[in-house]
XYZ file of C-alpha atoms in Angstrom:
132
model
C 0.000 0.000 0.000
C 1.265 3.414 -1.125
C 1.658 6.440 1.783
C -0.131 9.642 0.261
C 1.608 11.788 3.304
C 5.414 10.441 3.807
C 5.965 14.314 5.765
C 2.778 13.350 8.143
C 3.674 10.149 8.598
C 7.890 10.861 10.385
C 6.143 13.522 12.125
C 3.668 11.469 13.776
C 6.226 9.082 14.031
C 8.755 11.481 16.158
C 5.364 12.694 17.887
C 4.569 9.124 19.314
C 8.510 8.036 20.141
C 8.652 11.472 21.777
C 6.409 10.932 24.017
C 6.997 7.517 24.781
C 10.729 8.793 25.464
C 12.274 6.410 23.068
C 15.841 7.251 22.146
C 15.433 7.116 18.817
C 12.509 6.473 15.928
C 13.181 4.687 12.628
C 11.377 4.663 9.429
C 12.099 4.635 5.556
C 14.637 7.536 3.937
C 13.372 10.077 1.128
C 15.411 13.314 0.908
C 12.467 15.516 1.874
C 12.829 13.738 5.204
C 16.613 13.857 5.658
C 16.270 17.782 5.049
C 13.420 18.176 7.581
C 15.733 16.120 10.268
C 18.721 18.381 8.831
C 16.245 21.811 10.191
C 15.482 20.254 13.018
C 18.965 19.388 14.086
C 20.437 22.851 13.696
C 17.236 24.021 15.174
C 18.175 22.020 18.557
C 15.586 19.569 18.620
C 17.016 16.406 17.687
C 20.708 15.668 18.481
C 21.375 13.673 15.720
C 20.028 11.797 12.247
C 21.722 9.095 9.816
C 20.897 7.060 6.839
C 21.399 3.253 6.563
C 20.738 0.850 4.382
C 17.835 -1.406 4.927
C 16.782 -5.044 2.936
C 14.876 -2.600 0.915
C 15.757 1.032 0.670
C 17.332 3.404 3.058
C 16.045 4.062 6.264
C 16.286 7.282 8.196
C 17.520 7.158 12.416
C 16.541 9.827 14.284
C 18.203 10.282 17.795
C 16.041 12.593 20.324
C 17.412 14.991 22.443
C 16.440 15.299 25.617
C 17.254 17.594 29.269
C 19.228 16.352 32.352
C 16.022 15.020 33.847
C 14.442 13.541 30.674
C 12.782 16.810 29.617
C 10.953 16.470 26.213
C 13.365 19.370 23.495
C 10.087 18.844 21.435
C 6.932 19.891 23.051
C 4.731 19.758 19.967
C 4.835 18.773 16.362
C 2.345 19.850 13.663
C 1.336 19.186 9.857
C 0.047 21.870 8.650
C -0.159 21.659 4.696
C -1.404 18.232 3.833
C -2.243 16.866 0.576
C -6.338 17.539 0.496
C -5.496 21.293 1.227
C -2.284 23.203 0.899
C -1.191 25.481 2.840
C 0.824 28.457 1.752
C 3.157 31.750 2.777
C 3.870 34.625 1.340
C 7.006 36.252 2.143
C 5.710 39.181 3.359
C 3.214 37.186 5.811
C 5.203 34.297 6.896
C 4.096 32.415 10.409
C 5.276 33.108 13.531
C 4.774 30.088 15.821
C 4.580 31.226 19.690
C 5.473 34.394 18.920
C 8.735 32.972 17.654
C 9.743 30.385 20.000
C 9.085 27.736 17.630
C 9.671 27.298 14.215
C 7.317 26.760 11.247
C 9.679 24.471 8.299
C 8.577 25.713 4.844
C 8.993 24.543 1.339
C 10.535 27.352 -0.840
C 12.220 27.904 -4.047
C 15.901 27.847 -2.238
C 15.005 24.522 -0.434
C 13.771 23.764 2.928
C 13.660 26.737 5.251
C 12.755 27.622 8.902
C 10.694 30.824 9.322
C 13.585 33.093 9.927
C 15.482 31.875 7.362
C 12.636 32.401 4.569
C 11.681 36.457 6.133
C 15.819 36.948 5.652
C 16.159 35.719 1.638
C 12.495 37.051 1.114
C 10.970 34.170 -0.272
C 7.660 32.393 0.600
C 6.484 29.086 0.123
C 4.506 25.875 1.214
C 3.908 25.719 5.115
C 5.241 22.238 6.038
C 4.984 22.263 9.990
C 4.961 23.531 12.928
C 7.890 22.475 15.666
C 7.923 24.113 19.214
């Protein structure tokens, strides 16, 4: 069976292993996904990501990052364009997500970018998700 949402589906999948504090989630590679783990590592909220190879495929590691006392570094994950209704940005009306303690990834022309990288090359583009 084909996934129609491979985005939804990691994010759901780092939602759930989140908050069962597992160490780290699995689940299979596309380059879409290794750039959102890419954001979200220099963002602070993973500590780490790698590729392997699997019997079929690639599949994508994700290590999660949490505090001295086993504090969640993710408190909330969110789709927010999904395939029966896209959501998009302009650059001159891009979303701030808690008044800017969280990020919002977007698809743009020039790649993958957070919020505050997208309002400083003036570009807009498709509203990915929500991390905070």
């Amino acid at each position: 069976m084909t996934m129609t949402d491979p985005v939804a589906d990691m994010l759901t999948r780092l939602r759930n292993a989140n908050s069962a504090y597992h160490d780290s989630v699995t689940m299979p590679y596309s380059k879409l996904k290794g750039h959102v783990a890419d954001i979200l590592k220099a963002e602070g909220y993973i500590s780490a990501w790698k590729v392997e190879d699997a019997e079929v495929g690639k599949k994508l590691t994700i290590d999660l990052k949490f505090g001295p006392e086993r504090q969640r570094s993710i408190a909330g994950i969110r789709r927010i364009s999904k395939p029966g209704l896209r959501v998009y940005a302009k650059s001159t009306n891009l979303p701030k997500v808690l008044g800017g303690l969280g990020i919002a990834i977007l698809s743009t022309s020039s790649g993958l970018l957070t919020d505050r990288q997208a309002e400083k090359k003036g570009v807009g583009g498709e509203v990915l998700a929500y991390v905070w």
